[in-house]
Tab-separated table of C-alpha atoms in Angstrom:
chain	number	residue	atom	x	y	z
C	1	UNK	CA	0.000	0.000	0.000
C	2	UNK	CA	1.480	3.423	-0.927
C	3	UNK	CA	2.548	5.459	2.128
C	4	UNK	CA	0.299	8.371	1.139
C	5	UNK	CA	-2.719	6.092	0.898
C	6	UNK	CA	-1.841	4.519	4.253
C	7	UNK	CA	-1.591	7.938	5.895
C	8	UNK	CA	-5.005	8.872	4.491
C	9	UNK	CA	-6.684	5.611	5.445
C	10	UNK	CA	-5.329	5.122	8.956
C	11	UNK	CA	-7.080	8.202	10.412
C	12	UNK	CA	-10.233	7.166	8.588
C	13	UNK	CA	-10.002	3.638	9.962
C	14	UNK	CA	-9.408	5.020	13.451
C	15	UNK	CA	-12.424	7.263	13.114
C	16	UNK	CA	-14.554	4.406	11.847
C	17	UNK	CA	-13.339	2.082	14.560
C	18	UNK	CA	-13.918	4.675	17.280
C	19	UNK	CA	-17.485	5.113	16.085
C	20	UNK	CA	-18.133	1.369	16.114
C	21	UNK	CA	-19.375	-0.434	19.223
C	22	UNK	CA	-16.766	-1.945	21.516
C	23	UNK	CA	-18.206	-5.389	20.877
C	24	UNK	CA	-16.876	-5.280	17.315
C	25	UNK	CA	-13.296	-4.408	18.262
C	26	UNK	CA	-10.839	-6.284	20.526
C	27	UNK	CA	-10.205	-4.614	23.875
C	28	UNK	CA	-6.739	-3.390	22.896
C	29	UNK	CA	-7.747	-2.611	19.283
C	30	UNK	CA	-4.455	-4.000	17.981
C	31	UNK	CA	-5.871	-6.763	15.805
C	32	UNK	CA	-8.739	-4.862	14.240
C	33	UNK	CA	-7.247	-1.610	13.036
C	34	UNK	CA	-4.636	-2.991	10.610
C	35	UNK	CA	-7.265	-5.327	9.136
C	36	UNK	CA	-9.765	-2.511	8.759
C	37	UNK	CA	-7.164	-0.228	7.216
C	38	UNK	CA	-6.148	-2.894	4.688
C	39	UNK	CA	-9.799	-3.621	3.819
C	40	UNK	CA	-10.545	0.049	3.224
C	41	UNK	CA	-7.364	0.423	1.181
C	42	UNK	CA	-8.437	-2.449	-1.087
C	43	UNK	CA	-11.830	-0.826	-1.509
C	44	UNK	CA	-10.309	2.543	-2.406
C	45	UNK	CA	-7.889	0.912	-4.864
C	46	UNK	CA	-10.832	-0.643	-6.734
C	47	UNK	CA	-12.292	2.795	-7.521
C	48	UNK	CA	-11.761	4.198	-11.015
C	49	UNK	CA	-12.678	7.461	-12.682
C	50	UNK	CA	-15.266	7.318	-15.469
C	51	UNK	CA	-15.391	9.786	-18.362
C	52	UNK	CA	-17.993	9.340	-21.081
C	53	UNK	CA	-18.953	11.113	-24.294
C	54	UNK	CA	-22.586	10.841	-25.410
C	55	UNK	CA	-23.570	10.410	-29.049
C	56	UNK	CA	-24.222	13.700	-30.821
C	57	UNK	CA	-28.003	13.311	-31.050
C	58	UNK	CA	-28.526	11.934	-27.528
C	59	UNK	CA	-31.700	13.239	-25.936
C	60	UNK	CA	-30.013	13.117	-22.530
C	61	UNK	CA	-27.530	15.864	-23.476
C	62	UNK	CA	-30.112	18.524	-22.590
C	63	UNK	CA	-30.096	17.509	-18.931
C	64	UNK	CA	-26.759	15.734	-18.462
C	65	UNK	CA	-24.427	17.375	-20.994
C	66	UNK	CA	-22.451	15.523	-23.609
C	67	UNK	CA	-19.275	14.967	-21.534
C	68	UNK	CA	-19.878	13.316	-18.150
C	69	UNK	CA	-17.421	12.493	-15.409
C	70	UNK	CA	-17.714	10.458	-12.241
C	71	UNK	CA	-16.561	7.189	-10.716
C	72	UNK	CA	-17.016	3.450	-10.880
C	73	UNK	CA	-15.905	0.445	-8.842
C	74	UNK	CA	-14.364	-2.791	-10.082
C	75	UNK	CA	-16.591	-5.711	-9.059
C	76	UNK	CA	-15.254	-8.552	-11.213
C	77	UNK	CA	-11.937	-10.255	-12.000
C	78	UNK	CA	-12.852	-9.876	-15.669
C	79	UNK	CA	-12.771	-6.059	-15.573
C	80	UNK	CA	-16.476	-5.491	-14.866
C	81	UNK	CA	-17.078	-2.019	-13.421
C	82	UNK	CA	-20.258	-0.873	-11.667
C	83	UNK	CA	-21.237	2.787	-11.936
C	84	UNK	CA	-24.310	4.982	-11.907
C	85	UNK	CA	-26.232	4.667	-15.141
C	86	UNK	CA	-26.690	8.299	-16.109
C	87	UNK	CA	-22.926	8.693	-16.554
C	88	UNK	CA	-22.967	6.263	-19.472
C	89	UNK	CA	-26.484	6.827	-20.798
C	90	UNK	CA	-26.359	6.989	-24.627
C	91	UNK	CA	-22.540	6.940	-24.475
C	92	UNK	CA	-20.450	6.863	-27.636
C	93	UNK	CA	-17.147	6.452	-25.786
C	94	UNK	CA	-16.154	5.632	-22.205
C	95	UNK	CA	-12.712	5.756	-20.571
C	96	UNK	CA	-11.651	4.508	-17.148
C	97	UNK	CA	-9.126	6.648	-15.277
C	98	UNK	CA	-6.817	4.872	-12.834
C	99	UNK	CA	-4.999	6.568	-9.967
C	100	UNK	CA	-1.623	5.811	-11.556
C	101	UNK	CA	-2.499	7.957	-14.574
C	102	UNK	CA	-3.473	5.080	-16.887
C	103	UNK	CA	-6.479	5.541	-19.161
C	104	UNK	CA	-8.257	2.324	-20.159
C	105	UNK	CA	-11.078	2.294	-22.728
C	106	UNK	CA	-14.278	0.511	-21.790
C	107	UNK	CA	-17.460	-0.622	-23.479
C	108	UNK	CA	-20.966	-0.231	-22.109
C	109	UNK	CA	-22.358	-3.569	-20.970
C	110	UNK	CA	-25.639	-2.322	-19.529
C	111	UNK	CA	-27.726	0.700	-18.673
C	112	UNK	CA	-30.556	-0.197	-16.299
C	113	UNK	CA	-33.412	2.271	-16.129
C	114	UNK	CA	-35.130	0.473	-13.260
C	115	UNK	CA	-32.277	0.304	-10.751
C	116	UNK	CA	-30.197	3.202	-12.043
C	117	UNK	CA	-27.054	1.069	-12.383
C	118	UNK	CA	-24.620	1.066	-15.274
C	119	UNK	CA	-22.101	-1.656	-16.130
C	120	UNK	CA	-18.832	-1.226	-18.020
C	121	UNK	CA	-16.292	-3.706	-19.327
C	122	UNK	CA	-12.652	-2.630	-19.294
C	123	UNK	CA	-11.012	-3.382	-22.659
C	124	UNK	CA	-7.556	-3.865	-21.160
C	125	UNK	CA	-6.390	-5.392	-17.851
C	126	UNK	CA	-6.834	-2.997	-14.937
C	127	UNK	CA	-4.381	-4.884	-12.715
C	128	UNK	CA	-6.335	-4.131	-9.549
C	129	UNK	CA	-8.407	-6.373	-7.287
C	130	UNK	CA	-12.224	-6.194	-7.333
C	131	UNK	CA	-14.262	-5.399	-4.238
C	132	UNK	CA	-16.620	-7.695	-2.433
C	133	UNK	CA	-20.328	-6.909	-2.510
C	134	UNK	CA	-21.831	-6.357	0.903
C	135	UNK	CA	-25.442	-6.158	2.058
C	136	UNK	CA	-26.894	-2.701	2.371
C	137	UNK	CA	-29.924	-4.070	4.186
C	138	UNK	CA	-27.637	-5.270	6.980
C	139	UNK	CA	-26.103	-1.838	7.614
C	140	UNK	CA	-27.339	-0.106	10.750
C	141	UNK	CA	-28.536	3.478	10.804
C	142	UNK	CA	-25.751	5.759	12.075
C	143	UNK	CA	-23.221	3.090	11.108
C	144	UNK	CA	-19.876	4.665	10.133
C	145	UNK	CA	-19.069	4.152	6.476
C	146	UNK	CA	-16.533	5.241	3.863
C	147	UNK	CA	-17.288	7.079	0.612
C	148	UNK	CA	-14.660	6.845	-2.132
C	149	UNK	CA	-14.415	8.324	-5.605
C	150	UNK	CA	-11.975	7.337	-8.355
C	151	UNK	CA	-9.459	8.802	-10.774
C	152	UNK	CA	-6.534	11.154	-10.241
C	153	UNK	CA	-8.580	13.406	-7.955
C	154	UNK	CA	-10.392	10.609	-6.110
C	155	UNK	CA	-11.142	11.293	-2.464
C	156	UNK	CA	-12.046	9.405	0.699
C	157	UNK	CA	-14.317	10.588	3.480
C	158	UNK	CA	-16.214	9.371	6.494
C	159	UNK	CA	-19.995	9.147	6.214
C	160	UNK	CA	-22.952	7.999	8.267
C	161	UNK	CA	-26.036	6.169	7.067
C	162	UNK	CA	-28.918	8.283	8.388
C	163	UNK	CA	-31.965	6.851	6.604
C	164	UNK	CA	-33.126	4.032	4.399
C	165	UNK	CA	-36.436	4.723	2.652
C	166	UNK	CA	-38.270	4.835	-0.694
C	167	UNK	CA	-37.263	7.499	-3.175
C	168	UNK	CA	-39.109	8.829	-6.211
C	169	UNK	CA	-37.112	10.897	-8.685
C	170	UNK	CA	-38.640	13.613	-10.827
C	171	UNK	CA	-37.397	11.866	-14.003
C	172	UNK	CA	-39.775	8.837	-13.867
C	173	UNK	CA	-37.618	6.842	-11.450
C	174	UNK	CA	-38.380	5.041	-8.195
C	175	UNK	CA	-36.429	2.989	-5.649
C	176	UNK	CA	-38.155	1.015	-2.916
C	177	UNK	CA	-35.212	1.426	-0.524
C	178	UNK	CA	-32.545	4.055	-1.174
C	179	UNK	CA	-29.623	4.797	1.147
C	180	UNK	CA	-29.099	8.331	2.478
C	181	UNK	CA	-25.820	9.458	4.025
C	182	UNK	CA	-24.304	12.595	5.515
C	183	UNK	CA	-22.336	14.766	5.060
C	184	UNK	CA	-22.974	15.588	1.396
C	185	UNK	CA	-20.245	15.113	-1.206
C	186	UNK	CA	-20.184	16.830	-4.567
C	187	UNK	CA	-18.268	14.031	-6.322
C	188	UNK	CA	-21.101	11.572	-5.706
C	189	UNK	CA	-21.737	10.309	-9.256
C	190	UNK	CA	-20.753	6.638	-9.238
C	191	UNK	CA	-18.893	6.940	-5.918
C	192	UNK	CA	-18.647	3.819	-3.774
C	193	UNK	CA	-20.176	3.471	-0.306
C	194	UNK	CA	-18.280	0.918	1.813
C	195	UNK	CA	-18.652	-0.609	5.260
C	196	UNK	CA	-15.815	-1.067	7.725
C	197	UNK	CA	-14.883	-4.385	6.082
C	198	UNK	CA	-14.355	-2.756	2.687
C	199	UNK	CA	-17.535	-4.271	1.230
C	200	UNK	CA	-19.486	-2.270	-1.331
C	201	UNK	CA	-22.929	-1.198	-0.093
C	202	UNK	CA	-24.055	1.338	-2.671
C	203	UNK	CA	-23.333	3.484	-5.714
C	204	UNK	CA	-23.636	7.257	-5.484
C	205	UNK	CA	-26.403	8.971	-7.416
C	206	UNK	CA	-27.492	12.348	-6.049
C	207	UNK	CA	-27.037	15.210	-3.639
C	208	UNK	CA	-30.236	15.636	-1.624
C	209	UNK	CA	-31.356	18.446	0.648
C	210	UNK	CA	-33.395	16.287	3.053
C	211	UNK	CA	-31.340	13.210	3.906
C	212	UNK	CA	-33.611	12.325	6.841
C	213	UNK	CA	-36.777	12.823	4.805
C	214	UNK	CA	-39.063	15.771	4.077
C	215	UNK	CA	-40.644	15.776	7.539
C	216	UNK	CA	-37.269	16.155	9.266
C	217	UNK	CA	-36.268	19.402	7.572
C	218	UNK	CA	-33.154	20.376	5.687
C	219	UNK	CA	-30.089	18.138	6.064
C	220	UNK	CA	-27.852	17.937	2.956
C	221	UNK	CA	-26.593	14.481	2.105
C	222	UNK	CA	-26.220	11.911	-0.662
C	223	UNK	CA	-28.424	9.200	-2.110
C	224	UNK	CA	-26.814	5.836	-2.869
C	225	UNK	CA	-28.427	3.047	-4.876
C	226	UNK	CA	-28.139	-0.094	-2.696
C	227	UNK	CA	-25.940	-2.810	-4.154
C	228	UNK	CA	-28.496	-5.406	-3.017
C	229	UNK	CA	-30.383	-4.655	-6.242
C	230	UNK	CA	-27.516	-5.933	-8.394
C	231	UNK	CA	-27.199	-9.737	-7.811
C	232	UNK	CA	-30.786	-10.595	-8.858
C	233	UNK	CA	-30.424	-8.765	-12.186
C	234	UNK	CA	-26.718	-9.172	-12.962
C	235	UNK	CA	-27.288	-12.039	-15.386
C	236	UNK	CA	-29.887	-10.030	-17.304
C	237	UNK	CA	-27.646	-6.965	-17.410
C	238	UNK	CA	-24.805	-9.012	-18.906
C	239	UNK	CA	-26.959	-10.863	-21.432
C	240	UNK	CA	-29.429	-8.221	-22.610
C	241	UNK	CA	-28.039	-4.851	-21.505
C	242	UNK	CA	-30.812	-4.058	-19.019
C	243	UNK	CA	-33.188	-5.772	-16.642
C	244	UNK	CA	-36.670	-6.631	-17.870
C	245	UNK	CA	-38.055	-4.141	-15.352
C	246	UNK	CA	-36.492	-1.384	-17.439
C	247	UNK	CA	-38.855	-2.105	-20.323
C	248	UNK	CA	-41.698	0.014	-19.060
C	249	UNK	CA	-43.963	2.874	-20.104
C	250	UNK	CA	-42.392	6.304	-20.468
C	251	UNK	CA	-44.088	9.665	-20.812
C	252	UNK	CA	-41.132	12.045	-20.969
C	253	UNK	CA	-41.957	14.351	-18.065
C	254	UNK	CA	-40.196	15.718	-15.022
C	255	UNK	CA	-42.650	15.996	-12.157
C	256	UNK	CA	-42.822	17.106	-8.534
C	257	UNK	CA	-45.310	16.563	-5.730
C	258	UNK	CA	-47.324	19.711	-5.068
C	259	UNK	CA	-50.318	20.171	-2.769
C	260	UNK	CA	-51.543	16.608	-3.009
C	261	UNK	CA	-51.019	16.297	-6.763
C	262	UNK	CA	-48.282	15.491	-9.245
C	263	UNK	CA	-47.243	18.648	-11.075
C	264	UNK	CA	-45.464	18.663	-14.422
C	265	UNK	CA	-42.258	20.704	-14.242
C	266	UNK	CA	-40.698	19.916	-17.629
C	267	UNK	CA	-41.748	18.094	-20.797
C	268	UNK	CA	-39.090	16.346	-22.870
C	269	UNK	CA	-38.936	17.472	-26.473
C	270	UNK	CA	-40.561	15.054	-28.962
C	271	UNK	CA	-41.770	12.795	-26.148
C	272	UNK	CA	-45.179	11.129	-25.773
C	273	UNK	CA	-46.097	13.808	-23.238
C	274	UNK	CA	-45.279	16.642	-25.638
C	275	UNK	CA	-47.141	14.991	-28.505
C	276	UNK	CA	-50.252	14.655	-26.332
C	277	UNK	CA	-50.241	18.335	-25.390
C	278	UNK	CA	-49.129	17.961	-21.757
C	279	UNK	CA	-47.531	21.205	-20.520
C	280	UNK	CA	-45.341	22.417	-17.636
C	281	UNK	CA	-47.613	23.540	-14.819
C	282	UNK	CA	-50.273	20.900	-15.485
C	283	UNK	CA	-51.328	19.001	-12.359
C	284	UNK	CA	-51.960	15.293	-12.929
C	285	UNK	CA	-54.961	14.202	-10.861
C	286	UNK	CA	-55.616	10.689	-12.182
C	287	UNK	CA	-53.989	8.118	-14.439
C	288	UNK	CA	-56.206	5.405	-15.941
C	289	UNK	CA	-58.806	6.115	-13.280
C	290	UNK	CA	-56.387	5.942	-10.328
C	291	UNK	CA	-56.011	9.075	-8.212
C	292	UNK	CA	-52.400	10.157	-7.793
C	293	UNK	CA	-51.196	12.487	-5.076
C	294	UNK	CA	-47.608	11.253	-5.000
C	295	UNK	CA	-44.924	10.374	-7.532
C	296	UNK	CA	-44.693	6.797	-6.269
C	297	UNK	CA	-48.386	6.159	-6.927
C	298	UNK	CA	-48.157	7.801	-10.331
C	299	UNK	CA	-45.148	5.783	-11.449
C	300	UNK	CA	-46.389	2.431	-10.207
C	301	UNK	CA	-49.691	2.843	-12.044
C	302	UNK	CA	-47.874	4.017	-15.183
C	303	UNK	CA	-45.588	0.974	-15.142
C	304	UNK	CA	-48.284	-1.549	-14.227
C	305	UNK	CA	-49.330	-2.392	-17.787
C	306	UNK	CA	-47.672	-2.761	-21.200
C	307	UNK	CA	-44.916	-0.255	-22.052
C	308	UNK	CA	-46.590	0.867	-25.294
C	309	UNK	CA	-50.263	1.706	-24.833
C	310	UNK	CA	-52.752	4.547	-24.517
C	311	UNK	CA	-52.840	6.092	-21.055
C	312	UNK	CA	-55.634	8.393	-19.880
C	313	UNK	CA	-54.552	11.365	-17.785
C	314	UNK	CA	-56.948	13.670	-15.990
C	315	UNK	CA	-55.182	16.979	-15.451
C	316	UNK	CA	-55.928	20.420	-14.081
C	317	UNK	CA	-54.634	23.326	-16.148
C	318	UNK	CA	-55.391	26.623	-14.489
C	319	UNK	CA	-59.039	26.470	-13.477
C	320	UNK	CA	-59.984	23.786	-15.997
C	321	UNK	CA	-59.962	20.001	-15.737
C	322	UNK	CA	-59.061	18.175	-18.937
C	323	UNK	CA	-58.605	14.585	-20.062
C	324	UNK	CA	-55.625	13.729	-22.266
C	325	UNK	CA	-54.734	10.471	-23.962
C	326	UNK	CA	-51.005	9.759	-24.123
C	327	UNK	CA	-49.541	6.923	-26.156
C	328	UNK	CA	-46.608	5.788	-24.035
C	329	UNK	CA	-43.462	4.161	-25.392
C	330	UNK	CA	-40.824	1.823	-23.995
C	331	UNK	CA	-38.126	4.114	-22.608
C	332	UNK	CA	-35.330	1.750	-23.637
C	333	UNK	CA	-36.438	1.965	-27.274
C	334	UNK	CA	-35.883	5.754	-27.291
C	335	UNK	CA	-32.210	5.713	-26.263
C	336	UNK	CA	-29.592	6.601	-28.873
C	337	UNK	CA	-26.682	4.286	-29.621
C	338	UNK	CA	-23.397	4.761	-31.473
C	339	UNK	CA	-23.541	3.973	-35.188
C	340	UNK	CA	-22.967	0.311	-35.889
C	341	UNK	CA	-24.453	-0.902	-32.572
């Protein structure tokens, strides 16, 4: 282990160990700390930087930009890297940045709309050891954890798991159990969340303003996608490029919860929502006869039936109530790919 890395990790391991119950550490602490330091060092060494370039006509450029940069973590001896999906969405080229200055090209193995994960395959040996997958559902609230990012400017920091709860994103996305940590880190995209044993618990996705939940008030933190979602779908991701849950109805709207209704904030250009006449400011009251006052309810009803079908939306626009019919499409069918793929 490089001396600089050891000097960075030892204080972190001490801090983690000090925050852990005495039952987990020998009375003199001599046996545990070197093991914990080595485990965290292996976890940090498995982090890589990720830089991607989207295809020129990618619809995601409007919200994500064409050049995207974040992190990923090596999870397989064969060069398989797990990252957050939006970094590689509609990517034309992806490079992995190692902390020794090497740049290794990679190909996109999978983008999974349902979980939010992305998978990459290094096209040359990385010569680093993969991490072990842990169990996010076994982590205790307030448990001390490590967050690591990759690349030349990769950083380590101490974090605490402060809540585990459902999360609905404005971009037609929902997780049944997301992980929320504090303090917030800006280099969260694809960052790894590790326990004291160096096991991967989650992949960084967002900065959030209410890590404890809306009722608890403002507390900036990060959202991590739990790694528990990966094993059940890993075979599908490798074989077909996404899980079957990703083949679901898509409207093309960004929405927020507002006064007991779902309010449209943005409509994607040339999307089913735009073609139906849905507009920013519209409040969605019902979908196919089901009342919706929350994003979770809205999404689950939208995804319940076939991806491509007519959906009836009852909306309020100003003082008027209207009924719109939207012909949804399979989101995965709308994504751009490099020529020849």
